[in-house]
Short mmCIF file of C-alpha atoms in Angstrom, two decimals:
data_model
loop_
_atom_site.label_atom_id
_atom_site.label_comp_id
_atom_site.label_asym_id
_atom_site.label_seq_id
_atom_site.Cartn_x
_atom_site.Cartn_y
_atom_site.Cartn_z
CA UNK E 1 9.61 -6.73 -6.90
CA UNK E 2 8.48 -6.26 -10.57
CA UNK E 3 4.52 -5.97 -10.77
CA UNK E 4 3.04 -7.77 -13.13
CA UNK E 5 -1.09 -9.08 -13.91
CA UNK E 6 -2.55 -12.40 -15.27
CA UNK E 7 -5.72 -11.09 -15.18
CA UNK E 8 -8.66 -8.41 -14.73
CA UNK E 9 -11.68 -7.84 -12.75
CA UNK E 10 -13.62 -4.96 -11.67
CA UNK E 11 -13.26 -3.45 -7.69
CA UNK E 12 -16.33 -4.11 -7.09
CA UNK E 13 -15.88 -7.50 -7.06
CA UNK E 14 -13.80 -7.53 -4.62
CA UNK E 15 -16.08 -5.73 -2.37
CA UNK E 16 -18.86 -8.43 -2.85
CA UNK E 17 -15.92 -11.31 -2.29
CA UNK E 18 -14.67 -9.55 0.88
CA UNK E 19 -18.15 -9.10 2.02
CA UNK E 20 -19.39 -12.82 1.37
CA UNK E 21 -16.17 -14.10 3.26
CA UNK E 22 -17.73 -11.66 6.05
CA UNK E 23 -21.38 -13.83 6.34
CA UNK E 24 -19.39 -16.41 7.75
CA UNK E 25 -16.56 -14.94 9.81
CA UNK E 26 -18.50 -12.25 11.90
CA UNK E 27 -21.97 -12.34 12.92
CA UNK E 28 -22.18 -8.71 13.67
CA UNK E 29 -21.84 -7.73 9.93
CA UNK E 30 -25.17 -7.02 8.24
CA UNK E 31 -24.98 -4.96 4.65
CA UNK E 32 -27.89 -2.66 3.61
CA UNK E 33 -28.54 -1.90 -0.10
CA UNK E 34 -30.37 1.43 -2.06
CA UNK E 35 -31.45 -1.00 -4.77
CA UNK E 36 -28.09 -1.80 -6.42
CA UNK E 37 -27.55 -5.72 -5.50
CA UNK E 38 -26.00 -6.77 -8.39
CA UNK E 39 -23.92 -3.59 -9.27
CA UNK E 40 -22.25 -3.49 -6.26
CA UNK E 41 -21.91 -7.45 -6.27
CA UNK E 42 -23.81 -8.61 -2.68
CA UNK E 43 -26.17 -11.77 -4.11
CA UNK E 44 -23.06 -13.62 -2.79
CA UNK E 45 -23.40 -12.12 1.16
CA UNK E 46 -27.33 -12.66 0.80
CA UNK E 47 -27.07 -16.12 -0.07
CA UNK E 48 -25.02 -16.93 3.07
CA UNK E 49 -26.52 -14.43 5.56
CA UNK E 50 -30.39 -13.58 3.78
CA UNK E 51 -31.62 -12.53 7.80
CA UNK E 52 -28.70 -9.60 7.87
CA UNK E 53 -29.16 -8.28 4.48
CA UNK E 54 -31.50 -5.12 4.13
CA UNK E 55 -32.89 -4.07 0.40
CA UNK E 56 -33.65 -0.39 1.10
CA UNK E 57 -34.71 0.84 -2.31
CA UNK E 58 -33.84 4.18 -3.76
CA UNK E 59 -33.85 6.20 -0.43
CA UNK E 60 -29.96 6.32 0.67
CA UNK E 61 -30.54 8.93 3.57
CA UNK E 62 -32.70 6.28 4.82
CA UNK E 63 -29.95 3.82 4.49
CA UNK E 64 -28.00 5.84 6.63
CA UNK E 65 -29.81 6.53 9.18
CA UNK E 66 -30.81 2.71 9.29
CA UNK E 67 -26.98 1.56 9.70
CA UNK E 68 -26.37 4.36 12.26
CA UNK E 69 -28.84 2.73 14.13
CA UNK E 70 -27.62 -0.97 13.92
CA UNK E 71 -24.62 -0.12 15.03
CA UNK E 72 -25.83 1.06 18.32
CA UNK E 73 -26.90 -2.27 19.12
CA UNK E 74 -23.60 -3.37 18.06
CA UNK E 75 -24.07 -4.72 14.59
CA UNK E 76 -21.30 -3.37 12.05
CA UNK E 77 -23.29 -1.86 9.02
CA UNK E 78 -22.20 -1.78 5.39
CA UNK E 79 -23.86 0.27 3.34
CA UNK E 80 -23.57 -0.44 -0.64
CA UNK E 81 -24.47 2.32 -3.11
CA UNK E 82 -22.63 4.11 -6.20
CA UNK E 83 -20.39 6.54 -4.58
CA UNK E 84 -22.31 9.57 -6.03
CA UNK E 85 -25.56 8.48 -4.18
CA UNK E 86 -22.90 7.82 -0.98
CA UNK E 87 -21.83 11.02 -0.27
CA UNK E 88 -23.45 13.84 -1.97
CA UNK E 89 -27.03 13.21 -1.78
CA UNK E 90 -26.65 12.03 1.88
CA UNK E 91 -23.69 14.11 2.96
CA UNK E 92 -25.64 15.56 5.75
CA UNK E 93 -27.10 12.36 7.46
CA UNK E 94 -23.83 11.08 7.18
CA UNK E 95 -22.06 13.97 9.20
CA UNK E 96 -24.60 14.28 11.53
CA UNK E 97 -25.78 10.67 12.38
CA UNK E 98 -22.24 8.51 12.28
CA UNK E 99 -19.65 10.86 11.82
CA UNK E 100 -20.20 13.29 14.17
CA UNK E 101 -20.79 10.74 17.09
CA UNK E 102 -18.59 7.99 15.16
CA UNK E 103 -20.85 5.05 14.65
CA UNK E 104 -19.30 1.93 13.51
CA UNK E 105 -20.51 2.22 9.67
CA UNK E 106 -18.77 1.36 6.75
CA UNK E 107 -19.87 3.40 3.90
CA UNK E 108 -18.94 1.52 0.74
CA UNK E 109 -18.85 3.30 -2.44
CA UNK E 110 -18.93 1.66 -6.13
CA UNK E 111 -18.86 3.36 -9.47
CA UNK E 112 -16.50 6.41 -8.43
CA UNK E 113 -14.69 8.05 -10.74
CA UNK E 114 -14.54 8.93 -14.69
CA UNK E 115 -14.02 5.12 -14.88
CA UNK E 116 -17.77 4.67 -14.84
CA UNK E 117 -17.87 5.34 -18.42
CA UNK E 118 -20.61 5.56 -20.27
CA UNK E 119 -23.05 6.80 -17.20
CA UNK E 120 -21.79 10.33 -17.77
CA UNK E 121 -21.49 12.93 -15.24
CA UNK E 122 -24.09 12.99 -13.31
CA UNK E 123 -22.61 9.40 -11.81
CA UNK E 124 -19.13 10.10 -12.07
CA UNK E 125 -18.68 11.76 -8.67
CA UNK E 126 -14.99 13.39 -8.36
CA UNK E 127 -15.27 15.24 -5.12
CA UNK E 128 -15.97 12.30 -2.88
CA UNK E 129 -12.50 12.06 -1.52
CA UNK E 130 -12.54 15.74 -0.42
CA UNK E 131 -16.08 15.58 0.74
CA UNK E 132 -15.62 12.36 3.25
CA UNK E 133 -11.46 12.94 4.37
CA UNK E 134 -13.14 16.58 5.88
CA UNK E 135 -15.22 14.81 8.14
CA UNK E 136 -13.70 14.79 11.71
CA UNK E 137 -12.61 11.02 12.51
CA UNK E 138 -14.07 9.59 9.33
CA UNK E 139 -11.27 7.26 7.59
CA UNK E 140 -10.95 7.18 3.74
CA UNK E 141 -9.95 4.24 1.63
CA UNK E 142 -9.60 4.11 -1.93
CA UNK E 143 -8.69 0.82 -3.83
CA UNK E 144 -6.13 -0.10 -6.28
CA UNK E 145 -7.30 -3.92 -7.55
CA UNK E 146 -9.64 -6.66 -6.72
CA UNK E 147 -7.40 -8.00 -4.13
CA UNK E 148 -6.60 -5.05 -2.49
CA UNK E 149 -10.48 -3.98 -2.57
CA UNK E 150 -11.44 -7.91 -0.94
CA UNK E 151 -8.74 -7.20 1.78
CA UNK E 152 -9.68 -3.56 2.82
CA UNK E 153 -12.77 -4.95 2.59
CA UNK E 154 -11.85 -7.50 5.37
CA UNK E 155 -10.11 -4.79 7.23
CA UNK E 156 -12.75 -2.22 7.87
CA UNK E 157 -14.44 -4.92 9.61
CA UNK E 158 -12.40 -5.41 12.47
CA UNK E 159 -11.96 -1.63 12.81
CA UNK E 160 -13.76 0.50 15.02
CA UNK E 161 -15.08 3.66 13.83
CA UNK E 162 -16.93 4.91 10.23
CA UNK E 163 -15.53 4.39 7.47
CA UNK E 164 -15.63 5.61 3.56
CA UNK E 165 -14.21 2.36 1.41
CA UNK E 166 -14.35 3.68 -2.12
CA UNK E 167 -13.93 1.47 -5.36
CA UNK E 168 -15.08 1.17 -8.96
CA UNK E 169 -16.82 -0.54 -12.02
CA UNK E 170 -14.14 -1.36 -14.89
CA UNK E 171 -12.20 -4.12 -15.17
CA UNK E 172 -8.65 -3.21 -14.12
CA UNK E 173 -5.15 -5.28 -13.71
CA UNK E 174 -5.00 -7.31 -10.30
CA UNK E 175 -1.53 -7.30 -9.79
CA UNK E 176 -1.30 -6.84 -5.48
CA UNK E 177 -0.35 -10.16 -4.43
CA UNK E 178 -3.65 -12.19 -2.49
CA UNK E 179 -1.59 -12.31 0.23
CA UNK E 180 -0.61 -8.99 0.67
CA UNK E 181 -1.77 -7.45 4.23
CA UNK E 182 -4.05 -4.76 4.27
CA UNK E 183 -2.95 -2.32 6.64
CA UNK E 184 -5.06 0.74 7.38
CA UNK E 185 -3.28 4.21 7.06
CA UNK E 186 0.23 2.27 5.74
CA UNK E 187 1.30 3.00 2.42
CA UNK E 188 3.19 0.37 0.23
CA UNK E 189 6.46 0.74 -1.42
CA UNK E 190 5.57 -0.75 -4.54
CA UNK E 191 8.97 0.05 -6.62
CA UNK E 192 12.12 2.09 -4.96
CA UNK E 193 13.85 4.88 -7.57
CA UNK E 194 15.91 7.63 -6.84
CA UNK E 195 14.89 10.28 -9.31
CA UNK E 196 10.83 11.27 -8.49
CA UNK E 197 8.48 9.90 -6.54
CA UNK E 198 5.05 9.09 -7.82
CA UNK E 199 2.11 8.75 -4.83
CA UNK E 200 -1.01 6.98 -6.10
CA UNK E 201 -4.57 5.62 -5.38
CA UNK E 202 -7.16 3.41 -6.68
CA UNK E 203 -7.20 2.91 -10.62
CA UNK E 204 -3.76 5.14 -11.05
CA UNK E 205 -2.03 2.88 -9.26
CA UNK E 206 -1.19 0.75 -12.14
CA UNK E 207 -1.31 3.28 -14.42
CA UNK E 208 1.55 4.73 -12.65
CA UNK E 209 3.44 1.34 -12.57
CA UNK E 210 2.99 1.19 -16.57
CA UNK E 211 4.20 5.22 -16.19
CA UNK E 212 7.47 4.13 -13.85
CA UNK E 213 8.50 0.66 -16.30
CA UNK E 214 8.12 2.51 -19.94
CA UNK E 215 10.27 5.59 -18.15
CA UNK E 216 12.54 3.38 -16.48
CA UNK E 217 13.53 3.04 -20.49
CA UNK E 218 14.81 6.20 -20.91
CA UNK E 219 16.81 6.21 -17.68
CA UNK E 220 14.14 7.58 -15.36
CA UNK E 221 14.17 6.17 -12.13
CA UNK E 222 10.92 6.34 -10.39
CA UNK E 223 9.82 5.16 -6.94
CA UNK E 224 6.22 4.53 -6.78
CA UNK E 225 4.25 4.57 -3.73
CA UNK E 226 0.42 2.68 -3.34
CA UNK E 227 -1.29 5.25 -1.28
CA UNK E 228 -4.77 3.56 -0.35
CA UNK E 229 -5.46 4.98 3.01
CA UNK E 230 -6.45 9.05 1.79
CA UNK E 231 -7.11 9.47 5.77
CA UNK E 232 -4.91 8.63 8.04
CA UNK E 233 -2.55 9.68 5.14
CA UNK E 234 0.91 7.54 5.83
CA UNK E 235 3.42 10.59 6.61
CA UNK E 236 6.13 8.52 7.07
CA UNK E 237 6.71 6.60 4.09
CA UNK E 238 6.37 10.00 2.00
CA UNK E 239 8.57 11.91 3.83
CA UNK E 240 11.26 9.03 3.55
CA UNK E 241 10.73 9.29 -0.29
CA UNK E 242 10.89 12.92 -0.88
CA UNK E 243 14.05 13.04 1.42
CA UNK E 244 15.75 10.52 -1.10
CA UNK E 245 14.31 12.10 -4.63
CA UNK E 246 13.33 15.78 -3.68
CA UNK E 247 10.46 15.91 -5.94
CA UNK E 248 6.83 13.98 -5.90
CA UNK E 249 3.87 13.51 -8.63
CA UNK E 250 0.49 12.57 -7.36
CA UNK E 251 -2.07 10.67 -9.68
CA UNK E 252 -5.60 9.83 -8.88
CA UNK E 253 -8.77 9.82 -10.20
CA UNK E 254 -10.39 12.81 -8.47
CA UNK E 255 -10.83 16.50 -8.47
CA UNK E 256 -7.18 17.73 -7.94
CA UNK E 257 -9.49 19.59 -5.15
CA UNK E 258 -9.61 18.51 -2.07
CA UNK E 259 -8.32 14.80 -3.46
CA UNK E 260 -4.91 12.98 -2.41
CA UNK E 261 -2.80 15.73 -4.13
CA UNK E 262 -3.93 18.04 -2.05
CA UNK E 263 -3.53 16.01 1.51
CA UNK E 264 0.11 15.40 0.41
CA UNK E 265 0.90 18.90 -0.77
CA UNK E 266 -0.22 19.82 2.51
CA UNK E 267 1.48 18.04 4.61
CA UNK E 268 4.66 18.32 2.86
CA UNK E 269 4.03 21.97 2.91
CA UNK E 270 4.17 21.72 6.74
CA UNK E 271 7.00 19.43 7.44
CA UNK E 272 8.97 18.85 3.81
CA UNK E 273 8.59 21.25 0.92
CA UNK E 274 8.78 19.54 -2.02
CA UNK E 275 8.30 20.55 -5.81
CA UNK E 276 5.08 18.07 -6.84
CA UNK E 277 3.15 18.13 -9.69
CA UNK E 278 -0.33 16.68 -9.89
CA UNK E 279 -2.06 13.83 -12.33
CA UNK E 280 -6.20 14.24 -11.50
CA UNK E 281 -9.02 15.75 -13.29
CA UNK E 282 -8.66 19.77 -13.43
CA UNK E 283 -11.48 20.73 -11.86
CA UNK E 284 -14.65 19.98 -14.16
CA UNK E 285 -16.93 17.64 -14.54
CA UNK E 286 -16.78 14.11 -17.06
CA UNK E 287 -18.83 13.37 -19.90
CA UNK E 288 -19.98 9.99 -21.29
CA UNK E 289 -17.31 8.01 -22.73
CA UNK E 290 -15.53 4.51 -22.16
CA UNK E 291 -13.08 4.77 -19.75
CA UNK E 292 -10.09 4.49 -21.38
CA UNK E 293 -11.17 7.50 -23.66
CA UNK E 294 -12.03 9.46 -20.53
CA UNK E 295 -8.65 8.81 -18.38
CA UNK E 296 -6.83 10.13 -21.79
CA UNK E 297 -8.93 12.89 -22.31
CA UNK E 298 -8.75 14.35 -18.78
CA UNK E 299 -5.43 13.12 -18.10
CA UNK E 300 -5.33 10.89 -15.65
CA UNK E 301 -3.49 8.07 -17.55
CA UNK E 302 -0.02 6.52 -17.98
CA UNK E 303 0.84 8.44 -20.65
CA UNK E 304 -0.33 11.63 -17.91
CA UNK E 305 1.78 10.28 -15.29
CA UNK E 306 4.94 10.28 -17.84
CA UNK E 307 4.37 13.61 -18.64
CA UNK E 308 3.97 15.32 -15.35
CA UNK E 309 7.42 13.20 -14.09
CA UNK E 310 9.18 15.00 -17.29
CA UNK E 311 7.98 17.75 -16.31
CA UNK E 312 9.21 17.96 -12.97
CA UNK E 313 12.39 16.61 -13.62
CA UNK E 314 13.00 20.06 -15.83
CA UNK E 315 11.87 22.45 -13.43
#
């Protein structure tokens, strides 16, 4: 099917819808806070469920340690910071409190990314990805769209174990159908081709769609793949692509360190290699900018993706 968008809305929107659909549908779902209510779109969960919402304030180590204790007594915790404040300046309660004895917390993460704009560096975290996928049994998500971000969002609550659900500020294209299932660690076939395959996440997702239709114009044929599950990384459907094209293009908005590129060129170095180029920032920090003027400048655009498919196909 041809992907197309009516509209726009931010991730994090999502997040909050998924969430408020959670105050009524399970009980055992409470959502802690480090101050950040409205940006990461919860008034909607504490209207409906005011006696399992808990306002922190600015002390996110505490906030971990809080939902790692919930969940003992069975409550599912979801903890809702920017995704700076979620993993590096509580990286350590985090491996030691829930993942290393896998507590049932879901660490959700707004604001990630150069997409954060005009916050500058010191927000946009890119090393997230690699930071949370090296944590032993910790699964990583990492949304495409506001539907996609409401139904992982749904997801992570009926699975057992911690979780990092990662997600963003901007308005972006919602183009994955409502009714689209979210399945944890499957990828989605979003458009078959035969000459490269392109493997995205989050906001390059439709950036790589736009990359795949305006090359599809000058007799490109590109199969595009919606990776949102970074760990468990779907194998299979990768492996099936790169048997049929022989050559692969990652895009994300990460550190090409320790990010999706990596996970793929690794396992493909294992059971499949394949030539692969990779769209994601080249190792430095962002700057303060809107986000369109950031994904051009550091590459991580359509235009980015187009390039790095040429330039595969003339290796």
């Amino acid at each position: 099917m041809k992907y197309t968008y009516t509209e726009k809305k931010d991730t994090r929107s999502g997040f909050g819808a998924g969430l408020a659909e959670l105050a009524d549908k399970n009980p055992n779902v409470v959502a802690l806070c480090a101050d950040l209510i409205g940006s990461l779109k919860m008034e909607k969960f504490i209207e409906k469920a005011p006696e399992r919402f808990f306002q922190i304030g600015i002390a996110e180590a505490n906030m971990m340690g809080i939902a790692a204790g919930l969940s003992i007594t069975g409550k599912i915790p979801f903890t809702g910071t920017f995704a700076n404040f979620s993993t590096s300046r509580v990286y350590d309660q985090i491996r030691q409190s829930i993942a290393y004895s896998g507590k049932n917390v879901k660490i959700c993460a707004s604001h990630a990314g150069l997409t954060l704009g005009e916050d500058g560096a010191t927000h946009q975290v890119l090393e997230d990805i690699g930071m949370m996928k090296m944590l032993p049994g910790m699964t990583v998500i990492n949304t495409c769209d506001y539907n996609q971000t409401k139904a992982a969002t749904l997801a992570i609550a009926d699975f057992e174990g911690p979780v990092y659900l990662r997600f963003g500020r901007p308005v972006v294209p919602v183009f994955i159908p409502e009714d689209m299932p979210f399945e944890i660690g499957k990828g989605i076939l979003l458009q078959e081709g035969t000459d490269v395959t392109i493997v995205a996440t989050g906001h390059l997702v439709w950036e790589s769609l736009v990359a795949a239709g305006e090359l599809e114009k000058e007799g490109i044929s590109c199969e595009v793949i919606n990776i949102h599950t970074i760990k468990p990384l779907d194998e299979e459907i990768i492996l099936k692509s790169v048997e049929k094209t022989g050559k692969i293009v990652t895009a994300e908005e990460h550190n090409y360190l320790g990010g999706l590129g990596e996970s793929v060129a690794g396992m493909l170095a294992r059971k499949r290699p394949t030539r692969q180029e990779f769209v994601a920032v080249n190792d430095t920090f962002g700057e303060s900018a809107t986000p369109a003027e950031l994904m051009k400048k550091y590459k991580i655009d359509s235009t980015a993706v187009k390039e790095a498919v040429k330039r595969i196909l003339e290796k």
